[in-house]
Structures are given as C-alpha cells and as structure tokens.
Tab-separated table of C-alpha atoms in Angstrom:
chain	number	residue	atom	x	y	z
A	263	MET	CA	-176.862	-132.427	-46.637
A	264	ARG	CA	-178.382	-135.511	-48.176
A	265	LYS	CA	-175.157	-136.173	-50.139
A	266	THR	CA	-173.163	-135.961	-46.885
A	267	SER	CA	-175.459	-138.514	-45.226
A	268	ILE	CA	-175.047	-140.928	-48.140
A	269	ASN	CA	-171.270	-140.557	-47.963
A	270	LEU	CA	-171.344	-141.291	-44.247
A	271	ILE	CA	-173.451	-144.398	-44.820
A	272	ILE	CA	-171.017	-145.614	-47.498
A	273	LEU	CA	-168.048	-144.936	-45.212
A	274	PHE	CA	-169.738	-146.795	-42.356
A	275	ALA	CA	-170.419	-149.778	-44.626
A	276	VAL	CA	-166.795	-149.868	-45.820
A	277	LEU	CA	-165.525	-149.758	-42.241
A	278	CYS	CA	-167.879	-152.566	-41.264
A	279	ILE	CA	-166.696	-154.726	-44.169
A	280	PHE	CA	-163.044	-153.957	-43.347
A	281	GLY	CA	-163.599	-154.747	-39.676
A	282	CYS	CA	-165.411	-157.997	-40.462
A	283	ASN	CA	-162.663	-159.052	-42.871
A	284	LYS	CA	-159.992	-158.231	-40.288
A	285	LYS	CA	-161.792	-160.269	-37.620
A	286	GLU	CA	-162.327	-163.079	-40.102
A	287	ASN	CA	-158.621	-163.090	-41.033
A	288	GLN	CA	-157.595	-163.038	-37.375
A	289	SER	CA	-160.012	-165.865	-36.622
A	290	LYS	CA	-158.692	-167.834	-39.598
A	291	ALA	CA	-155.061	-167.313	-38.463
A	292	GLN	CA	-155.939	-168.457	-34.929
A	293	GLN	CA	-157.772	-171.475	-36.327
A	294	GLU	CA	-154.772	-172.430	-38.468
A	295	THR	CA	-152.469	-172.095	-35.447
A	296	MET	CA	-154.714	-174.301	-33.332
A	297	GLU	CA	-154.989	-176.849	-36.139
A	298	ASN	CA	-151.185	-177.057	-36.029
A	299	ILE	CA	-151.273	-177.980	-32.335
A	300	GLN	CA	-152.840	-181.306	-31.434
A	301	ILE	CA	-153.434	-182.390	-27.831
A	302	SER	CA	-153.681	-186.052	-26.836
A	303	ASP	CA	-153.307	-188.366	-23.854
A	304	TYR	CA	-149.762	-189.618	-23.334
A	305	GLY	CA	-149.690	-191.705	-20.164
A	306	VAL	CA	-150.346	-191.931	-16.458
A	307	THR	CA	-147.721	-191.662	-13.711
A	308	SER	CA	-147.409	-194.134	-10.822
A	309	LYS	CA	-149.245	-191.543	-8.699
A	310	GLY	CA	-152.193	-191.606	-11.104
A	311	ASP	CA	-151.525	-188.220	-12.706
A	312	SER	CA	-152.517	-187.937	-16.356
A	313	VAL	CA	-149.859	-186.664	-18.780
A	314	LYS	CA	-150.763	-184.845	-21.999
A	315	LYS	CA	-148.865	-184.678	-25.284
A	316	TYR	CA	-148.837	-181.558	-27.477
A	317	THR	CA	-147.879	-181.980	-31.129
A	318	LEU	CA	-146.723	-178.916	-33.076
A	319	ALA	CA	-146.646	-179.091	-36.890
A	320	ASN	CA	-145.463	-176.561	-39.461
A	321	LYS	CA	-146.472	-176.177	-43.117
A	322	ASN	CA	-143.540	-178.311	-44.281
A	323	GLY	CA	-144.508	-181.402	-42.326
A	324	MET	CA	-142.027	-181.023	-39.480
A	325	LYS	CA	-143.395	-182.053	-36.067
A	326	VAL	CA	-142.350	-181.571	-32.454
A	327	GLU	CA	-143.984	-183.509	-29.619
A	328	VAL	CA	-143.892	-182.146	-26.058
A	329	ILE	CA	-145.348	-183.538	-22.836
A	330	ASN	CA	-146.352	-181.535	-19.778
A	331	PHE	CA	-144.181	-183.752	-17.560
A	332	GLY	CA	-140.746	-182.120	-17.467
A	333	GLY	CA	-141.551	-180.038	-20.552
A	334	ILE	CA	-139.955	-182.979	-22.352
A	335	ILE	CA	-139.520	-183.096	-26.126
A	336	THR	CA	-140.311	-186.735	-26.892
A	337	SER	CA	-140.010	-186.453	-30.679
A	338	LEU	CA	-138.740	-183.995	-33.297
A	339	THR	CA	-138.755	-184.741	-37.006
A	340	ALA	CA	-136.490	-183.214	-39.649
A	341	PRO	CA	-136.116	-183.878	-43.405
A	342	ASP	CA	-133.125	-185.609	-45.015
A	343	LYS	CA	-131.675	-184.805	-48.454
A	344	ASN	CA	-134.453	-186.862	-50.077
A	345	GLY	CA	-137.176	-184.986	-48.200
A	346	LYS	CA	-137.851	-187.834	-45.767
A	347	TYR	CA	-138.892	-186.682	-42.295
A	348	GLU	CA	-137.556	-188.790	-39.426
A	349	ASP	CA	-137.355	-188.392	-35.668
A	350	VAL	CA	-133.902	-187.062	-34.705
A	351	VAL	CA	-134.083	-186.878	-30.878
A	352	LEU	CA	-133.427	-189.776	-28.548
A	353	GLY	CA	-136.133	-190.875	-26.156
A	354	PHE	CA	-137.802	-193.751	-24.384
A	355	THR	CA	-140.266	-196.181	-25.970
A	356	LYS	CA	-142.388	-196.383	-22.797
A	357	PRO	CA	-143.949	-193.312	-21.136
A	358	GLU	CA	-143.201	-194.621	-17.653
A	359	ASP	CA	-139.459	-194.448	-18.311
A	360	TYR	CA	-139.777	-190.651	-18.526
A	361	PHE	CA	-141.808	-190.564	-15.320
A	362	ASN	CA	-139.534	-192.831	-13.263
A	363	GLY	CA	-136.379	-190.756	-13.032
A	364	ASN	CA	-135.266	-190.110	-16.647
A	365	SER	CA	-131.638	-190.482	-15.550
A	366	TYR	CA	-130.415	-189.387	-19.003
A	367	TYR	CA	-132.586	-186.234	-18.906
A	368	PHE	CA	-133.891	-187.124	-22.386
A	369	GLY	CA	-135.532	-184.045	-23.951
A	370	ALA	CA	-136.177	-182.301	-20.636
A	371	LEU	CA	-136.291	-178.692	-19.499
A	372	ILE	CA	-133.517	-178.270	-16.946
A	373	GLY	CA	-133.641	-176.055	-13.859
A	374	ARG	CA	-133.197	-174.385	-11.580
A	375	TYR	CA	-129.564	-174.803	-12.472
A	376	GLY	CA	-128.376	-176.550	-15.615
A	377	ASN	CA	-125.062	-178.395	-15.230
A	378	ARG	CA	-123.065	-178.934	-12.024
A	379	ILE	CA	-122.566	-177.001	-8.795
A	380	ALA	CA	-119.546	-178.098	-6.755
A	381	ASN	CA	-120.178	-179.820	-3.420
A	382	ALA	CA	-123.899	-179.025	-3.811
A	383	LYS	CA	-123.554	-175.667	-2.066
A	384	PHE	CA	-123.068	-171.986	-2.770
A	385	ALA	CA	-123.200	-168.648	-0.977
A	386	LEU	CA	-125.359	-165.737	-2.046
A	387	GLU	CA	-125.360	-162.296	-0.426
A	388	GLY	CA	-123.774	-163.683	2.727
A	389	THR	CA	-126.045	-166.705	3.105
A	390	SER	CA	-124.892	-170.275	2.431
A	391	TYR	CA	-127.252	-172.717	0.706
A	392	ASP	CA	-127.063	-176.508	0.595
A	393	ILE	CA	-128.751	-178.020	-2.449
A	394	ASP	CA	-129.499	-181.586	-3.467
A	395	LYS	CA	-126.511	-183.901	-4.014
A	396	ASN	CA	-127.393	-186.138	-6.942
A	397	ASP	CA	-124.037	-186.442	-8.756
A	398	GLY	CA	-121.544	-187.756	-6.241
A	399	SER	CA	-120.659	-184.804	-4.029
A	400	ASN	CA	-122.072	-182.325	-6.561
A	401	SER	CA	-125.505	-181.161	-7.632
A	402	LEU	CA	-126.469	-181.755	-11.267
A	403	HIS	CA	-129.290	-180.177	-13.309
A	404	GLY	CA	-131.211	-178.768	-10.352
A	405	GLY	CA	-131.154	-181.901	-8.199
A	406	LYS	CA	-132.887	-185.265	-8.281
A	407	ASP	CA	-136.318	-183.614	-8.377
A	408	GLY	CA	-135.391	-180.724	-10.641
A	409	PHE	CA	-137.572	-179.166	-13.322
A	410	HIS	CA	-137.270	-182.312	-15.457
A	411	THR	CA	-139.555	-184.121	-12.973
A	412	LYS	CA	-142.204	-181.424	-12.588
A	413	PHE	CA	-145.617	-180.971	-14.168
A	414	TRP	CA	-145.612	-177.833	-16.302
A	415	ASN	CA	-148.782	-175.979	-17.133
A	416	ILE	CA	-148.997	-175.897	-20.939
A	417	GLU	CA	-151.277	-173.798	-23.088
A	418	PRO	CA	-151.201	-173.092	-26.832
A	419	VAL	CA	-150.579	-169.428	-27.681
A	420	LYS	CA	-153.570	-168.432	-29.818
A	421	ASP	CA	-152.267	-165.176	-31.313
A	422	SER	CA	-148.872	-166.501	-32.385
A	423	LYS	CA	-147.748	-166.441	-36.032
A	424	PHE	CA	-146.412	-169.995	-35.702
A	425	PRO	CA	-147.558	-172.877	-33.481
A	426	THR	CA	-146.351	-171.991	-29.983
A	427	LEU	CA	-146.676	-173.532	-26.544
A	428	LYS	CA	-146.413	-171.553	-23.312
A	429	LEU	CA	-145.101	-173.624	-20.400
A	430	THR	CA	-145.118	-172.318	-16.831
A	431	TYR	CA	-143.883	-173.714	-13.537
A	432	THR	CA	-143.543	-172.090	-10.117
A	433	SER	CA	-140.803	-173.474	-7.904
A	434	ALA	CA	-141.391	-172.896	-4.196
A	435	ASP	CA	-138.879	-171.132	-1.980
A	436	GLY	CA	-136.486	-173.823	-0.737
A	437	GLU	CA	-137.276	-176.394	-3.419
A	438	GLU	CA	-134.181	-178.616	-3.795
A	439	GLY	CA	-132.494	-176.143	-1.431
A	440	TYR	CA	-132.655	-173.100	-3.730
A	441	PRO	CA	-133.770	-169.747	-2.286
A	442	GLY	CA	-136.746	-167.763	-3.551
A	443	LYS	CA	-140.034	-168.592	-5.196
A	444	LEU	CA	-139.111	-168.801	-8.874
A	445	THR	CA	-141.751	-168.447	-11.583
A	446	THR	CA	-140.491	-169.794	-14.900
A	447	THR	CA	-142.073	-169.435	-18.341
A	448	VAL	CA	-140.803	-171.208	-21.453
A	449	PHE	CA	-142.075	-170.830	-25.011
A	450	TYR	CA	-141.611	-173.535	-27.649
A	451	THR	CA	-142.228	-172.196	-31.185
A	452	LEU	CA	-141.994	-174.222	-34.405
A	453	THR	CA	-141.428	-171.940	-37.389
A	454	ASP	CA	-141.917	-172.566	-41.104
A	455	GLU	CA	-138.129	-172.362	-41.481
A	456	ASN	CA	-137.895	-175.713	-39.657
A	457	ALA	CA	-136.585	-174.007	-36.538
A	458	LEU	CA	-137.515	-174.781	-32.954
A	459	GLU	CA	-137.255	-171.562	-30.964
A	460	ILE	CA	-137.026	-171.817	-27.174
A	461	SER	CA	-137.465	-168.675	-25.071
A	462	TYR	CA	-136.955	-168.703	-21.314
A	463	GLU	CA	-138.172	-166.196	-18.709
A	464	ALA	CA	-138.015	-166.249	-14.918
A	465	GLU	CA	-138.755	-164.019	-11.921
A	466	THR	CA	-138.018	-164.466	-8.213
A	467	ASP	CA	-139.212	-163.004	-4.926
A	468	LYS	CA	-135.726	-163.093	-3.359
A	469	PRO	CA	-132.142	-163.375	-4.685
A	470	THR	CA	-131.406	-166.773	-6.237
A	471	VAL	CA	-129.385	-168.407	-9.016
A	472	VAL	CA	-130.840	-169.526	-12.345
A	473	ASN	CA	-129.382	-171.377	-15.335
A	474	LEU	CA	-132.057	-172.872	-17.603
A	475	THR	CA	-131.435	-175.129	-20.590
A	476	GLN	CA	-132.894	-177.865	-22.792
A	477	HIS	CA	-131.481	-181.399	-22.735
A	478	SER	CA	-132.455	-183.021	-26.030
A	479	TYR	CA	-130.064	-185.589	-27.485
A	480	PHE	CA	-129.722	-185.464	-31.265
A	481	ASN	CA	-128.834	-188.149	-33.770
A	482	LEU	CA	-129.293	-186.739	-37.267
A	483	SER	CA	-129.089	-190.162	-38.906
A	484	GLY	CA	-132.601	-190.940	-37.699
A	485	ASN	CA	-131.310	-194.363	-36.563
A	486	PHE	CA	-130.749	-194.296	-32.823
A	487	SER	CA	-128.703	-197.484	-32.734
A	488	LYS	CA	-125.933	-195.720	-34.700
A	489	THR	CA	-123.267	-193.615	-33.002
A	490	ILE	CA	-122.894	-189.881	-33.622
A	491	LEU	CA	-119.144	-190.135	-34.276
A	492	ASP	CA	-119.617	-189.558	-38.035
A	493	HIS	CA	-121.464	-186.273	-37.451
A	494	GLU	CA	-119.347	-183.259	-38.428
A	495	MET	CA	-119.409	-180.453	-35.874
A	496	GLN	CA	-118.299	-176.827	-35.755
A	497	ILE	CA	-118.415	-174.725	-32.564
A	498	ASN	CA	-117.784	-170.981	-32.636
A	499	ALA	CA	-115.529	-170.914	-29.577
A	500	ASP	CA	-111.815	-170.305	-29.078
A	501	LYS	CA	-111.754	-171.486	-25.458
A	502	PHE	CA	-113.283	-174.158	-23.236
A	503	LEU	CA	-113.394	-174.904	-19.502
A	504	PRO	CA	-111.173	-177.767	-18.292
A	505	VAL	CA	-112.681	-179.844	-15.460
A	506	ASN	CA	-111.490	-181.832	-12.463
A	507	GLU	CA	-112.233	-185.498	-11.718
A	508	THR	CA	-115.854	-184.720	-10.760
A	509	LEU	CA	-116.392	-182.638	-13.938
A	510	ILE	CA	-116.378	-179.303	-12.101
A	511	PRO	CA	-114.524	-176.502	-13.969
A	512	THR	CA	-111.072	-175.810	-12.527
A	513	GLY	CA	-111.489	-172.088	-13.268
A	514	GLU	CA	-109.009	-172.132	-16.143
A	515	GLN	CA	-110.151	-170.890	-19.541
A	516	LYS	CA	-108.086	-172.863	-22.019
A	517	ALA	CA	-107.528	-172.195	-25.726
A	518	VAL	CA	-108.838	-174.978	-27.974
A	519	LYS	CA	-106.266	-174.408	-30.722
A	520	GLY	CA	-104.145	-177.477	-31.412
A	521	SER	CA	-106.191	-179.692	-29.061
A	522	ALA	CA	-108.907	-182.315	-29.383
A	523	PHE	CA	-111.316	-179.571	-28.276
A	524	ASP	CA	-110.777	-177.471	-31.397
A	525	PHE	CA	-114.035	-177.386	-33.373
A	526	THR	CA	-113.446	-173.947	-34.865
A	527	VAL	CA	-113.295	-175.773	-38.205
A	528	SER	CA	-115.876	-178.501	-38.807
A	529	LYS	CA	-114.644	-182.033	-38.134
A	530	PRO	CA	-116.169	-185.443	-37.294
A	531	ILE	CA	-117.034	-185.774	-33.612
A	532	GLY	CA	-115.139	-189.064	-33.583
A	533	LYS	CA	-111.930	-187.682	-35.063
A	534	ASP	CA	-110.215	-186.808	-31.765
A	535	ILE	CA	-112.583	-188.254	-29.170
A	536	SER	CA	-110.198	-191.112	-28.350
A	537	ALA	CA	-107.079	-188.928	-28.225
A	538	ASP	CA	-104.629	-189.301	-25.359
A	539	ASP	CA	-106.006	-186.275	-23.536
A	540	ASP	CA	-106.508	-185.985	-19.792
A	541	GLN	CA	-109.702	-183.959	-20.230
A	542	LEU	CA	-111.268	-186.555	-22.531
A	543	LYS	CA	-110.408	-189.267	-20.023
A	544	LYS	CA	-112.075	-187.341	-17.197
A	545	GLY	CA	-115.252	-186.790	-19.230
A	546	LYS	CA	-115.191	-190.234	-20.891
A	547	GLY	CA	-115.350	-188.135	-24.045
A	548	TYR	CA	-116.683	-184.615	-24.518
A	549	ASP	CA	-118.680	-183.305	-21.548
A	550	HIS	CA	-117.377	-179.760	-21.321
A	551	ASN	CA	-118.447	-176.151	-21.585
A	552	TRP	CA	-117.208	-174.107	-24.550
A	553	ILE	CA	-116.842	-170.330	-24.051
A	554	LEU	CA	-118.714	-168.950	-27.032
A	555	ASN	CA	-117.405	-166.135	-29.196
A	556	GLY	CA	-119.528	-163.015	-29.578
A	557	ASN	CA	-122.561	-161.673	-27.752
A	558	GLY	CA	-126.300	-161.560	-28.286
A	559	LEU	CA	-128.308	-163.976	-30.379
A	560	ARG	CA	-125.834	-165.484	-32.853
A	561	SER	CA	-124.979	-168.746	-34.583
A	562	ILE	CA	-122.735	-170.762	-32.254
A	563	ALA	CA	-122.639	-174.293	-33.664
A	564	LYS	CA	-123.455	-176.424	-36.702
A	565	VAL	CA	-123.639	-180.187	-37.009
A	566	TYR	CA	-123.827	-181.993	-40.360
A	567	HIS	CA	-124.576	-185.659	-40.986
A	568	PRO	CA	-123.121	-186.510	-44.428
A	569	GLU	CA	-125.162	-189.663	-45.077
A	570	SER	CA	-128.589	-188.110	-44.475
A	571	GLY	CA	-127.624	-184.557	-45.425
A	572	ARG	CA	-129.277	-183.202	-42.289
A	573	VAL	CA	-127.862	-180.080	-40.663
A	574	ILE	CA	-128.668	-178.553	-37.292
A	575	GLU	CA	-127.605	-174.982	-36.566
A	576	VAL	CA	-127.727	-173.679	-33.001
A	577	LEU	CA	-128.249	-170.006	-32.217
A	578	THR	CA	-128.259	-168.564	-28.710
A	579	ASP	CA	-127.659	-165.461	-26.613
A	580	GLU	CA	-125.968	-167.516	-23.866
A	581	PRO	CA	-122.216	-167.236	-23.120
A	582	GLY	CA	-121.597	-170.996	-23.135
A	583	VAL	CA	-122.623	-174.352	-24.532
A	584	GLN	CA	-122.112	-177.777	-22.984
A	585	PHE	CA	-121.240	-180.240	-25.717
A	586	TYR	CA	-121.944	-183.730	-24.393
A	587	SER	CA	-121.178	-186.745	-26.575
A	588	GLY	CA	-123.504	-189.216	-24.848
A	589	ASN	CA	-120.756	-190.854	-22.797
A	590	PHE	CA	-123.079	-192.146	-20.076
A	591	LEU	CA	-125.612	-193.812	-22.370
A	592	ASP	CA	-125.313	-197.442	-21.359
A	593	GLY	CA	-127.704	-199.533	-23.451
A	594	LYS	CA	-130.228	-200.164	-20.666
A	595	PHE	CA	-133.212	-198.955	-22.698
A	596	ASP	CA	-134.646	-199.665	-26.141
A	597	THR	CA	-134.479	-196.950	-28.786
A	598	LYS	CA	-137.458	-195.743	-30.801
A	599	THR	CA	-135.925	-197.256	-33.969
A	600	GLY	CA	-134.808	-200.612	-32.552
A	601	GLY	CA	-131.650	-201.575	-30.713
A	602	LYS	CA	-130.454	-199.878	-27.535
A	603	ASN	CA	-129.445	-196.388	-26.443
A	604	GLU	CA	-125.783	-197.300	-26.430
A	605	PHE	CA	-122.604	-195.343	-25.695
A	606	ARG	CA	-122.390	-192.179	-27.847
A	607	THR	CA	-125.577	-192.673	-29.850
A	608	GLY	CA	-126.680	-189.088	-29.190
A	609	PHE	CA	-125.156	-185.661	-28.572
A	610	CYS	CA	-126.366	-182.616	-26.654
A	611	LEU	CA	-125.669	-178.945	-27.227
A	612	GLU	CA	-126.939	-177.393	-23.996
A	613	THR	CA	-126.837	-173.604	-24.259
A	614	GLN	CA	-126.263	-172.064	-20.832
A	615	HIS	CA	-124.152	-170.065	-18.414
A	616	PHE	CA	-121.058	-171.815	-17.116
A	617	PRO	CA	-121.104	-174.759	-14.681
A	618	ASP	CA	-120.472	-173.898	-11.021
A	619	SER	CA	-120.796	-170.151	-11.676
A	620	PRO	CA	-122.210	-169.443	-8.176
A	621	ASN	CA	-118.874	-170.598	-6.742
A	622	GLN	CA	-116.602	-169.032	-9.371
A	623	PRO	CA	-116.668	-165.190	-9.352
A	624	SER	CA	-114.663	-164.956	-12.596
A	625	PHE	CA	-117.526	-166.621	-14.523
A	626	PRO	CA	-120.563	-164.670	-15.814
A	627	SER	CA	-123.033	-164.291	-12.958
A	628	THR	CA	-126.132	-166.467	-12.711
A	629	GLU	CA	-127.661	-164.467	-9.858
A	630	LEU	CA	-131.238	-163.274	-10.315
A	631	LYS	CA	-132.339	-160.514	-7.959
A	632	LEU	CA	-135.763	-159.344	-6.848
A	633	GLY	CA	-137.215	-157.083	-9.552
A	634	GLN	CA	-135.031	-158.505	-12.314
A	635	LYS	CA	-136.307	-160.706	-15.126
A	636	TYR	CA	-134.306	-163.607	-16.528
A	637	HIS	CA	-134.339	-163.843	-20.330
A	638	SER	CA	-132.663	-166.350	-22.622
A	639	LYS	CA	-133.275	-167.632	-26.147
A	640	THR	CA	-131.992	-170.609	-28.121
A	641	ILE	CA	-132.900	-171.763	-31.630
A	642	TYR	CA	-132.341	-175.209	-33.137
A	643	LYS	CA	-132.646	-174.749	-36.889
A	644	PHE	CA	-132.746	-177.700	-39.285
A	645	SER	CA	-131.780	-177.712	-42.950
A	646	VAL	CA	-130.367	-180.012	-45.628
A	647	LYS	CA	-127.000	-180.081	-47.360
A	648	LYS	CA	-127.000	-182.126	-50.558
C-alpha cells in the first residue's frame, strides 16, 4: 500500500513537471511571437484619428509593416542575391497621402469588390443595386470609400506559429450601395520561408457580392525610380479576358498563345508591352485579368529580377489574377528611395474573381448568401535566384 502511494506521488510530480514545462514552452512561444510584432504610432488623419503601425518580423530578418487604415502594407523587405534586405513595395513617403484618397490604392485591402463593375450597377435575386461610380461610368475597387479607406481593427494572434495579424471590418448594409452587413476578417502571416500569407473570410446577413484582394505594387529592384520592364514574369494561364474602352471585360475568353499576353513561358514584362495590340492600347499596357489554370491553392505566377536576383512566387486558390503594369502611375508623388512614382515603376498581381462577374453569368459567381462563408487565400513567397 505504501509502495503504491509513493508511486502515485512520483507520478503526480512527473505530471506537474510536464505540465509546467508545457505551459512554459507555450508561454515562451507566445512571447517570441509577440516580440516579432511591434506596434507603434504611424500618423493622425485630418479628422484627428490616430493610426497605428504593426511591424511583423521573421527569424531571417524579413519585415512587413501594416497600418490599421485600409489594412495597408506600407513596407515589405526581401533579400537580394547578396543577402541584402530592401523594401520592395511602392508607397508614399508621407502618412497623410495614404489617408487623403490613396488614388493608386498602394498596399491596400480592397473590397467589397476588387476590380470593376460595369455602369456601377448589378442585379441580385431580382433586386437592382446602384453602387458608387468612381471610375468614369463604372465602379472600381468597392467605390471611392471602399475598404482601402476604412479603419480595420487589428490584433496580433497570440497562439500562431508565425507572427500573424488579425484584421476585422464590418461594412454596414448599404455601404457604397452594396446590400447586406458584411463582416470581413483578414489574416496577414509572415512565415520563416519569407512568405506573406493572406487569408480572407467574410459573412453576410443578406445576399451580396464579394471579391476581396490585396493591392500592393512590387518593384523587386528595391529602387522605386526604376521601371519594372526588366522583370521577367511567368503566369500559369492559357487565357485572358479582353476588355472594352472602359476596361470592362467583353465576355470573351481569349487564348494568350501567340499574343503579347502570353506569359506561359517567362519573359521580360517590357518585351511586348509596346506591341501594336488593341488590348494594350486600351489598358495603356497590361491591366487585364488572366484566367488561371488549375484549381485550389497552387502556384500561379513567378516574377524574377535578374539584377537583384529576387524572385516572387504567387500562390492562390482564386480563379483569376489581374496583372497591372502600373500604367496610371504619373510621377505626382515622391518614392521611398528618391525620385518619383513614375509610369510603370511597379506591378500588381491582384488575385481575385473576374471583373464585372455580377453582370456576366458565364463568369465564376461572386455571390455570397446568408449562411455561407467566403474563404480565399493568397501567398506571396520571396526567394533568391543566383
């Protein structure tokens, strides 16, 4: 009996030690995660609202800076072939330029609807909706006061393996003309593989349309006064969507083979951008949606900058990607590295459903119904090619 009691005491002690060690390890992991997320003041809007900056860092030295205004990525560093980390996303030098319109959508979360909707209207379940016209006769990126202008609630995720931010925003029924109260959650995660993972979720209280994306402009040279025409790009897509004069898809799904839109094999962005092509003239360059091959989370694009050796690989579960070659950058603002944000000094790869889907039944649906949950994931992974 006495031997049994001793054994029980020993077992109890072992369990206590194991439990303490487990709690200590969990506490240590949480502490390391929090140490890799720094919070600081960023600026104050014209309305007197304070904006915070959240800096994520991984074990390699890569950093991503995010502000709670627009969920905007203001900086993202990546190593070159010599191991030098430099910022590779375009942005403003003054905080107020983000707050006062951000007409380029630098680094912003886009919603409710990424890309264009023709004539700023659509019908859903027998009801017609008029939304904000902010791109000629069309609506672009959710309207003038879309998600890129909203304050997002941001909180670090304490139990995450890698530094992660949880961003939430609730859009009221009727905001910018869209039906339904939409609650959106976005997670930014910076992994030790130098990948920025972006996960989107959304729920509604009545039928609506949703198409969320991220609008960072990349320049892998790390010098934002240089163009991106020497970057070599590959897109895993056999077709793209031609557009009309207002950049709305015509409905045709056109093969890229033999055209300036063929990126099935890697080539410099500048190789065919000035070709005598009606579509390039309409977009002032590339500003089109590619119909991606495959389904589920897969690699859909790679961009390589030969001089720096930097590579960005894009993975997504979306059916399309809007490749935009920075055709409307006009040199009005200073860059973070000197000079101006001139024509074609940055490119975007906006993973998404197709433009104008609510008005084009042949496109994958963007309708979100009551009781459904919207899910989407995109990864921007950085590496080096020597």
